[in-house]
Short mmCIF file of C-alpha atoms in Angstrom, two decimals:
data_model
loop_
_atom_site.label_atom_id
_atom_site.label_comp_id
_atom_site.label_asym_id
_atom_site.label_seq_id
_atom_site.Cartn_x
_atom_site.Cartn_y
_atom_site.Cartn_z
CA MET A 244 10.08 -18.20 17.82
CA LEU A 245 13.78 -19.00 18.13
CA LYS A 246 15.05 -21.96 20.08
CA PHE A 247 17.16 -20.07 22.41
CA ARG A 248 17.88 -23.04 24.36
CA LYS A 249 20.00 -24.36 21.51
CA ILE A 250 22.13 -21.38 21.55
CA PRO A 251 25.51 -21.87 23.05
CA ALA A 252 26.28 -20.25 26.37
CA GLU A 253 29.64 -18.71 24.82
CA THR A 254 27.60 -17.03 22.12
CA ILE A 255 25.24 -15.46 24.62
CA ARG A 256 28.39 -14.51 26.49
CA ARG A 257 29.78 -12.70 23.50
CA MET A 258 26.38 -11.20 22.42
CA PRO A 259 26.98 -8.11 25.08
CA ARG A 260 30.58 -7.42 23.69
CA TYR A 261 28.86 -7.29 20.21
CA LEU A 262 26.42 -4.65 21.37
CA ARG A 263 29.17 -2.69 23.34
CA ALA A 264 31.16 -2.45 20.01
CA PHE A 265 28.00 -1.70 17.66
CA SER A 266 26.85 1.09 20.12
CA LEU A 267 30.24 2.63 20.17
CA LEU A 268 30.98 2.58 16.68
CA GLY A 269 27.34 3.99 16.30
CA GLN A 270 28.46 6.61 18.57
CA GLU A 271 31.26 7.43 16.52
CA GLY A 272 29.03 7.64 13.66
CA GLN A 273 30.31 4.73 11.69
CA ALA A 274 27.19 3.27 9.10
CA TYR A 275 28.66 -0.35 8.44
CA ILE A 276 31.25 -2.67 9.91
CA SER A 277 32.62 -5.73 8.50
CA SER A 278 33.28 -8.97 10.67
CA GLN A 279 36.65 -8.61 9.78
CA ALA A 280 37.30 -4.96 11.37
CA LEU A 281 34.82 -6.08 14.10
CA ALA A 282 36.88 -9.30 14.88
CA GLY A 283 40.41 -7.07 14.87
CA GLN A 284 38.24 -4.89 17.50
CA LEU A 285 37.21 -7.77 19.63
CA HIS A 286 40.17 -10.17 19.33
CA LEU A 287 37.95 -12.75 17.80
CA LYS A 288 37.91 -14.62 14.35
CA PRO A 289 35.66 -13.28 11.79
CA PRO A 290 34.04 -16.74 11.31
CA GLN A 291 33.13 -16.62 14.72
CA ILE A 292 31.39 -13.50 14.80
CA ARG A 293 29.33 -14.37 11.60
CA LYS A 294 28.34 -17.59 13.38
CA ASP A 295 27.22 -15.83 16.93
CA LEU A 296 25.27 -13.40 14.95
CA SER A 297 23.77 -15.98 12.60
CA TYR A 298 21.75 -17.86 15.26
CA PHE A 299 19.67 -14.54 15.60
CA GLY A 300 19.02 -13.99 12.04
CA ASP A 301 20.71 -12.29 8.60
CA PHE A 302 22.16 -9.26 10.22
CA GLY A 303 25.06 -8.50 7.54
CA THR A 304 25.29 -8.42 3.93
CA ARG A 305 28.36 -9.86 1.97
CA GLY A 306 30.73 -7.31 0.93
CA VAL A 307 28.97 -4.35 2.82
CA GLY A 308 29.20 -5.81 6.57
CA TYR A 309 26.78 -5.17 9.29
CA PRO A 310 24.81 -2.14 9.45
CA VAL A 311 25.91 -0.79 13.00
CA SER A 312 22.76 1.19 14.40
CA ASP A 313 20.36 -1.69 13.13
CA THR A 314 22.58 -4.32 14.74
CA ALA A 315 22.71 -2.86 17.83
CA ARG A 316 19.10 -2.51 18.12
CA ARG A 317 18.61 -5.80 17.30
CA ILE A 318 20.95 -7.18 19.80
CA ARG A 319 19.24 -4.83 22.26
CA GLU A 320 15.81 -6.35 21.46
CA ILE A 321 17.40 -10.14 21.68
CA LEU A 322 19.06 -9.28 24.97
CA LYS A 323 15.64 -7.62 26.19
CA LEU A 324 17.68 -4.53 26.65
CA ASP A 325 15.02 -2.68 24.59
CA VAL A 326 12.61 -1.97 27.46
CA ALA A 327 13.97 -0.48 30.85
CA GLN A 328 14.91 -3.09 33.34
CA LYS A 329 14.89 -2.74 36.97
CA ALA A 330 17.64 -4.08 39.19
CA VAL A 331 18.15 -4.38 42.90
CA LEU A 332 21.92 -3.46 44.55
CA ILE A 333 23.04 -5.37 47.50
CA GLY A 334 25.74 -3.61 49.02
CA ALA A 335 26.46 -0.01 49.75
CA GLY A 336 30.16 -0.25 50.57
CA ARG A 337 32.78 1.27 48.23
CA LEU A 338 32.06 -1.05 45.31
CA GLY A 339 28.31 -0.53 45.58
CA THR A 340 28.85 3.16 45.74
CA ALA A 341 30.71 2.99 42.64
CA ILE A 342 28.10 0.98 40.87
CA ALA A 343 25.16 3.10 42.10
CA SER A 344 26.61 5.90 40.37
CA TYR A 345 28.01 3.92 37.43
CA PRO A 346 26.61 5.87 33.95
CA GLY A 347 26.90 2.62 31.97
CA PHE A 348 23.66 0.95 33.63
CA ALA A 349 21.27 3.69 32.48
CA MET A 350 23.09 4.16 29.17
CA PHE A 351 21.94 0.68 28.40
CA GLY A 352 18.47 0.91 30.03
CA PHE A 353 19.22 -0.40 33.46
CA ASP A 354 17.59 1.16 36.42
CA ILE A 355 18.84 0.54 39.78
CA ALA A 356 15.46 0.36 41.66
CA ALA A 357 16.53 -0.35 45.24
CA ILE A 358 19.57 -0.81 47.27
CA TYR A 359 20.07 -2.71 50.23
CA ASP A 360 22.71 -3.28 53.17
CA ASN A 361 23.26 -4.87 56.54
CA SER A 362 25.03 -1.94 58.48
CA PRO A 363 22.99 -0.21 60.71
CA ALA A 364 25.34 2.82 59.72
CA LYS A 365 24.05 2.68 56.38
CA ILE A 366 20.62 1.76 56.46
CA GLY A 367 18.26 4.96 56.29
CA LYS A 368 21.09 6.82 54.39
CA LYS A 369 20.84 8.06 50.98
CA LEU A 370 22.90 6.68 47.81
CA ALA A 371 22.34 7.85 44.39
CA GLY A 372 18.74 9.33 45.14
CA LEU A 373 17.68 6.05 46.82
CA THR A 374 17.24 5.25 50.62
CA ILE A 375 19.33 2.23 51.56
CA GLN A 376 17.09 -0.48 52.73
CA ASP A 377 17.42 -3.13 55.61
CA ILE A 378 18.77 -6.37 53.75
CA GLN A 379 16.21 -8.36 56.16
CA THR A 380 13.19 -6.51 54.27
CA LEU A 381 14.44 -7.63 50.84
CA SER A 382 11.33 -9.88 50.27
CA GLY A 383 9.62 -6.70 49.48
CA ILE A 384 11.09 -6.71 45.81
CA ALA A 385 9.03 -9.65 44.88
CA GLU A 386 5.96 -7.21 44.81
CA GLN A 387 7.95 -4.83 42.61
CA ARG A 388 8.67 -7.83 40.12
CA ILE A 389 12.36 -6.91 40.01
CA ARG A 390 14.45 -9.97 38.88
CA LEU A 391 17.88 -8.73 38.46
CA ALA A 392 20.33 -8.33 41.12
CA ILE A 393 23.84 -6.76 41.44
CA LEU A 394 25.65 -8.53 44.42
CA ALA A 395 28.40 -6.09 45.87
CA VAL A 396 29.11 -7.60 49.22
CA PRO A 397 32.23 -9.08 51.00
CA SER A 398 32.95 -12.76 50.18
CA GLU A 399 31.93 -13.96 53.40
CA SER A 400 28.29 -12.29 53.28
CA ALA A 401 27.64 -13.18 49.41
CA GLN A 402 25.94 -16.85 49.98
CA ALA A 403 23.69 -15.32 52.58
CA CYS A 404 22.69 -12.53 50.59
CA ALA A 405 22.25 -14.79 47.19
CA THR A 406 20.03 -16.92 49.32
CA LEU A 407 17.86 -13.92 50.31
CA LEU A 408 17.74 -12.74 46.80
CA VAL A 409 16.73 -16.12 45.31
CA ASP A 410 13.78 -16.40 48.18
CA ALA A 411 13.01 -12.67 47.12
CA GLY A 412 12.23 -14.15 43.32
CA ILE A 413 15.53 -12.91 41.92
CA ARG A 414 16.13 -14.73 38.72
CA GLY A 415 19.70 -13.27 37.79
CA ILE A 416 22.41 -12.42 39.80
CA LEU A 417 25.65 -10.49 38.57
CA ASN A 418 28.09 -11.45 41.24
CA LEU A 419 30.72 -9.02 41.96
CA SER A 420 32.11 -10.78 45.08
CA PRO A 421 35.04 -13.21 44.66
CA SER A 422 32.98 -16.09 45.91
CA TRP A 423 30.98 -19.21 44.66
CA LEU A 424 27.47 -18.76 44.81
CA LYS A 425 24.96 -21.94 45.39
CA VAL A 426 21.60 -21.24 43.54
CA PRO A 427 18.92 -23.21 42.14
CA LYS A 428 19.23 -23.98 38.62
CA ARG A 429 16.66 -21.59 37.50
CA VAL A 430 18.75 -18.51 38.93
CA LYS A 431 21.26 -17.69 36.42
CA VAL A 432 24.67 -16.07 37.98
CA VAL A 433 27.41 -14.12 36.12
CA SER A 434 30.47 -13.58 38.20
CA ILE A 435 32.90 -10.79 37.45
CA ASP A 436 36.12 -11.00 39.12
CA LEU A 437 38.25 -7.97 38.27
CA ALA A 438 41.48 -9.54 39.36
CA MET A 439 40.81 -12.71 37.07
CA GLU A 440 40.25 -10.21 33.90
CA LEU A 441 43.75 -8.51 34.78
CA GLY A 442 44.96 -12.42 34.64
CA THR A 443 43.83 -12.52 30.93
CA LEU A 444 45.93 -9.69 30.32
CA LEU A 445 49.08 -10.79 31.84
CA PHE A 446 49.15 -14.04 29.62
CA TYR A 447 49.77 -11.61 26.63
CA LEU A 448 52.63 -9.94 28.16
CA MET B 87 57.99 -24.16 24.89
CA LEU B 88 54.41 -23.75 24.13
CA LYS B 89 53.32 -22.04 21.06
CA PHE B 90 51.07 -19.63 23.08
CA ARG B 91 49.93 -17.78 19.86
CA LYS B 92 48.47 -20.70 18.39
CA ILE B 93 45.97 -20.95 21.70
CA PRO B 94 42.56 -19.52 20.81
CA ALA B 95 41.79 -16.11 22.20
CA GLU B 96 38.61 -17.42 23.85
CA THR B 97 40.43 -20.13 25.61
CA ILE B 98 42.65 -17.64 27.02
CA ARG B 99 39.54 -15.59 27.85
CA ARG B 100 38.09 -18.63 30.12
CA MET B 101 41.54 -19.38 31.84
CA PRO B 102 40.88 -16.86 34.66
CA ARG B 103 37.40 -18.36 35.03
CA TYR B 104 38.94 -21.77 35.57
CA LEU B 105 41.34 -20.52 38.01
CA ARG B 106 38.65 -18.69 39.88
CA ALA B 107 36.71 -21.89 39.86
CA PHE B 108 39.84 -24.16 40.99
CA SER B 109 40.82 -21.51 43.73
CA LEU B 110 37.45 -21.49 45.14
CA LEU B 111 36.96 -25.17 45.15
CA GLY B 112 40.52 -25.45 46.95
CA GLN B 113 39.29 -22.95 49.52
CA GLU B 114 36.41 -25.44 50.19
CA GLY B 115 38.66 -28.18 50.62
CA GLN B 116 37.64 -30.12 47.38
CA ALA B 117 40.60 -32.54 46.28
CA TYR B 118 39.29 -33.23 42.82
CA ILE B 119 36.59 -32.29 40.37
CA SER B 120 35.38 -33.86 37.12
CA SER B 121 34.98 -31.82 33.98
CA GLN B 122 31.24 -32.56 34.15
CA ALA B 123 30.97 -31.21 37.67
CA LEU B 124 32.93 -28.03 36.62
CA ALA B 125 30.97 -27.66 33.45
CA GLY B 126 27.85 -27.43 35.36
CA GLN B 127 29.36 -24.90 37.75
CA LEU B 128 30.44 -22.48 34.90
CA HIS B 129 27.65 -23.02 32.38
CA LEU B 130 30.31 -24.39 29.74
CA LYS B 131 30.19 -27.85 28.15
CA PRO B 132 32.75 -30.65 29.58
CA PRO B 133 34.28 -31.14 25.97
CA GLN B 134 35.11 -27.62 25.92
CA ILE B 135 36.69 -27.47 29.34
CA ARG B 136 38.81 -30.71 28.50
CA LYS B 137 39.86 -28.89 25.29
CA ASP B 138 40.63 -25.63 26.83
CA LEU B 139 43.00 -27.23 29.43
CA SER B 140 44.57 -29.62 27.21
CA TYR B 141 46.31 -26.95 25.29
CA PHE B 142 48.65 -26.37 28.51
CA GLY B 143 49.17 -30.02 29.19
CA ASP B 144 47.51 -33.01 30.83
CA PHE B 145 46.01 -31.60 33.91
CA GLY B 146 43.40 -34.20 34.38
CA THR B 147 42.94 -38.06 34.96
CA ARG B 148 39.99 -40.15 33.31
CA GLY B 149 37.41 -41.45 36.03
CA VAL B 150 39.10 -39.22 38.92
CA GLY B 151 38.91 -35.51 37.38
CA TYR B 152 41.12 -32.56 37.77
CA PRO B 153 43.28 -32.27 41.05
CA VAL B 154 42.20 -28.99 42.48
CA SER B 155 44.92 -27.60 43.95
CA ASP B 156 47.54 -28.74 41.41
CA THR B 157 45.57 -27.39 38.44
CA ALA B 158 44.87 -23.98 40.29
CA ARG B 159 48.70 -23.74 40.83
CA ARG B 160 49.53 -24.69 37.09
CA ILE B 161 46.88 -22.16 35.56
CA ARG B 162 48.54 -19.44 37.90
CA GLU B 163 51.73 -20.16 36.51
CA ILE B 164 50.51 -20.08 32.85
CA LEU B 165 49.01 -16.64 33.52
CA LYS B 166 52.03 -15.63 35.50
CA LEU B 167 49.99 -15.39 38.48
CA ASP B 168 52.63 -17.13 40.64
CA VAL B 169 54.70 -14.11 40.82
CA ALA B 170 53.47 -10.73 42.37
CA GLN B 171 52.71 -8.51 39.35
CA LYS B 172 52.41 -4.50 39.77
CA ALA B 173 49.76 -2.80 38.17
CA VAL B 174 48.96 1.19 38.09
CA LEU B 175 45.55 2.29 38.77
CA ILE B 176 44.27 5.36 36.56
CA GLY B 177 41.33 7.14 38.44
CA ALA B 178 40.58 7.99 41.89
CA GLY B 179 36.97 8.49 41.88
CA ARG B 180 34.19 6.44 43.16
CA LEU B 181 35.28 3.09 40.92
CA GLY B 182 38.79 3.96 41.41
CA THR B 183 38.37 3.95 45.41
CA ALA B 184 36.51 0.84 45.26
CA ILE B 185 39.26 -1.02 43.25
CA ALA B 186 41.96 0.47 45.22
CA SER B 187 40.40 -1.41 48.05
CA TYR B 188 39.24 -4.59 46.07
CA PRO B 189 40.49 -7.69 48.24
CA GLY B 190 40.50 -9.74 45.12
CA PHE B 191 43.50 -8.27 43.45
CA ALA B 192 45.86 -9.18 46.52
CA MET B 193 44.60 -12.54 46.61
CA PHE B 194 45.87 -13.18 43.05
CA GLY B 195 48.96 -11.60 43.50
CA PHE B 196 48.45 -8.28 42.13
CA ASP B 197 50.03 -5.46 43.56
CA ILE B 198 48.52 -1.75 43.01
CA ALA B 199 51.69 -0.14 42.89
CA ALA B 200 50.62 3.77 41.88
CA ILE B 201 47.35 5.60 41.73
CA TYR B 202 47.03 8.59 39.09
CA ASP B 203 44.17 11.28 38.66
CA ASN B 204 44.15 14.33 36.87
CA SER B 205 41.98 16.49 39.56
CA PRO B 206 43.76 19.01 41.50
CA ALA B 207 41.47 18.10 44.51
CA LYS B 208 42.73 14.62 44.63
CA ILE B 209 46.28 14.66 43.68
CA GLY B 210 48.56 14.44 46.79
CA LYS B 211 45.80 12.54 48.85
CA LYS B 212 45.89 9.18 50.30
CA LEU B 213 44.00 6.24 48.75
CA ALA B 214 44.74 2.88 49.96
CA GLY B 215 48.00 3.55 51.62
CA LEU B 216 49.24 5.38 48.39
CA THR B 217 49.39 9.10 47.39
CA ILE B 218 47.42 9.87 44.27
CA GLN B 219 49.73 11.32 41.89
CA ASP B 220 49.17 13.79 39.01
CA ILE B 221 48.37 12.08 35.53
CA GLN B 222 50.81 14.39 33.67
CA THR B 223 53.92 12.65 35.72
CA LEU B 224 52.66 9.12 34.67
CA SER B 225 55.80 8.54 32.43
CA GLY B 226 57.72 7.86 35.45
CA ILE B 227 56.21 4.27 35.58
CA ALA B 228 58.55 3.41 32.96
CA GLU B 229 61.39 3.04 35.26
CA GLN B 230 59.30 1.05 37.63
CA ARG B 231 58.69 -1.59 34.86
CA ILE B 232 55.19 -1.54 35.54
CA ARG B 233 53.43 -3.12 32.51
CA LEU B 234 49.67 -3.35 33.68
CA ALA B 235 47.05 -0.59 34.04
CA ILE B 236 43.58 -0.29 35.39
CA LEU B 237 41.63 2.37 33.68
CA ALA B 238 38.57 3.61 35.96
CA VAL B 239 38.26 7.21 34.44
CA PRO B 240 34.92 8.54 32.64
CA SER B 241 34.46 8.02 29.27
CA GLU B 242 35.52 11.28 27.93
CA SER B 243 38.86 10.84 29.70
CA ALA B 244 39.77 7.23 28.57
CA GLN B 245 41.17 7.65 25.36
CA ALA B 246 43.77 10.59 26.42
CA CYS B 247 44.74 8.22 29.65
CA ALA B 248 45.13 5.30 27.28
CA THR B 249 47.57 7.26 25.18
CA LEU B 250 49.51 8.52 28.10
CA LEU B 251 49.59 4.81 29.49
CA VAL B 252 50.80 3.64 25.95
CA ASP B 253 53.55 6.19 25.89
CA ALA B 254 54.64 5.17 29.53
CA GLY B 255 55.05 1.81 28.28
CA ILE B 256 52.26 -0.13 29.29
CA ARG B 257 51.39 -3.61 27.72
CA GLY B 258 48.13 -4.26 28.91
CA ILE B 259 44.87 -2.26 30.06
CA LEU B 260 41.94 -3.39 31.90
CA ASN B 261 39.32 -0.84 30.61
CA LEU B 262 36.46 -0.15 33.11
CA SER B 263 35.12 2.75 31.36
CA PRO B 264 32.36 2.39 28.77
CA SER B 265 34.53 3.46 25.93
CA TRP B 266 36.41 2.11 23.00
CA LEU B 267 40.35 2.60 23.10
CA LYS B 268 42.43 2.93 20.42
CA VAL B 269 45.88 1.54 21.17
CA PRO B 270 48.75 0.08 19.17
CA LYS B 271 48.40 -3.54 18.48
CA ARG B 272 51.50 -4.45 20.91
CA VAL B 273 49.06 -3.26 23.77
CA LYS B 274 46.10 -5.86 25.07
CA VAL B 275 42.96 -4.28 26.17
CA VAL B 276 40.44 -6.10 27.98
CA SER B 277 37.24 -4.21 28.73
CA ILE B 278 34.71 -4.92 31.42
CA ASP B 279 31.33 -3.10 30.95
CA LEU B 280 29.17 -4.02 34.15
CA ALA B 281 25.94 -3.12 32.19
CA MET B 282 26.72 -5.53 29.38
CA GLU B 283 27.41 -8.38 31.77
CA LEU B 284 23.78 -7.65 33.30
CA GLY B 285 22.90 -7.64 29.90
CA THR B 286 24.03 -11.44 29.50
CA LEU B 287 21.63 -12.22 32.49
CA LEU B 288 18.40 -10.91 30.58
CA PHE B 289 18.65 -13.22 27.97
CA TYR B 290 17.85 -15.97 30.23
CA LEU B 291 14.88 -14.52 32.20
#
């Protein structure tokens, strides 16, 4: 049993980037990649990559590199992506609509199992094969054992929705609204702010 | 003159997260925050935050913390977000449409100045106040001195679009397609894969 609590949060943050890289290399038919080559692609340093991956076992072979498909499979296991994972989508606006049909989720074993909104104009309509449900009935997801949520609502609604999600037993929230969520410690939030990611790029121009 | 090249890429990657945190704290009216409190919010360690921010000067005061609005302003300067920055959006599908109307960009000084697509059904139509242009006329952005692009196209079109962007003088690409882009070294790519971010959350469940 690995002592997951001792693994730095920043290492965990990089694991999906490694998985993405190994998955894409596998699609291209590459069998092995060195930490040097991987570092070049990901703008990281080779020792950083070797250290990160070493937390989870001996992935690579000196002089040969990392076996691409095997490493992808093992990272998928580590991140629990080897079994289908249900998620609930909150918000059926423009961003929610884009997310409901985003092909990447299915590719990595995620299944958007339910969609909620608070707008009477949207509730009852179909989106990506699902009927949009009333956010006030969100507590029903506890029975479905859904633990992940994607929050794609305007800033002003984000905290209220997060509170409903926590009450419904959600344990992880992917927050796409440009706002700060207050949740209990047991609930993990990852926030993506597209504008801020664009900000990283500017630095290098 | 700071030696920007010596700053670790991972520090640069965290700067937008700091800016996001300081901006949101400022909106809430908070004047100071300690590295401990900030670390709790961002799931980082306090020494990491102090080290990151120290690359850019003395932001904080021992026992008092970081001045929220002043630190936000200085990070904005560092990331060159203190002046309006034009970006071009490639792809007017569901994700592109969501991005064109994403409020976060304007909030941080980004201005989507042009939108391109390859679909005859979309070219000439309006989106977020702009006329969607033919991707084949992309070279025209060189005259407008636009250096940033947001790529929101399907995987199979991503590389062809990236090549067009590089030829048109783009220096930074925010890649939202689940694919791997081959670009010259002078061009910086930041890839966001929403499914992979969701993968980070799973690890903690």
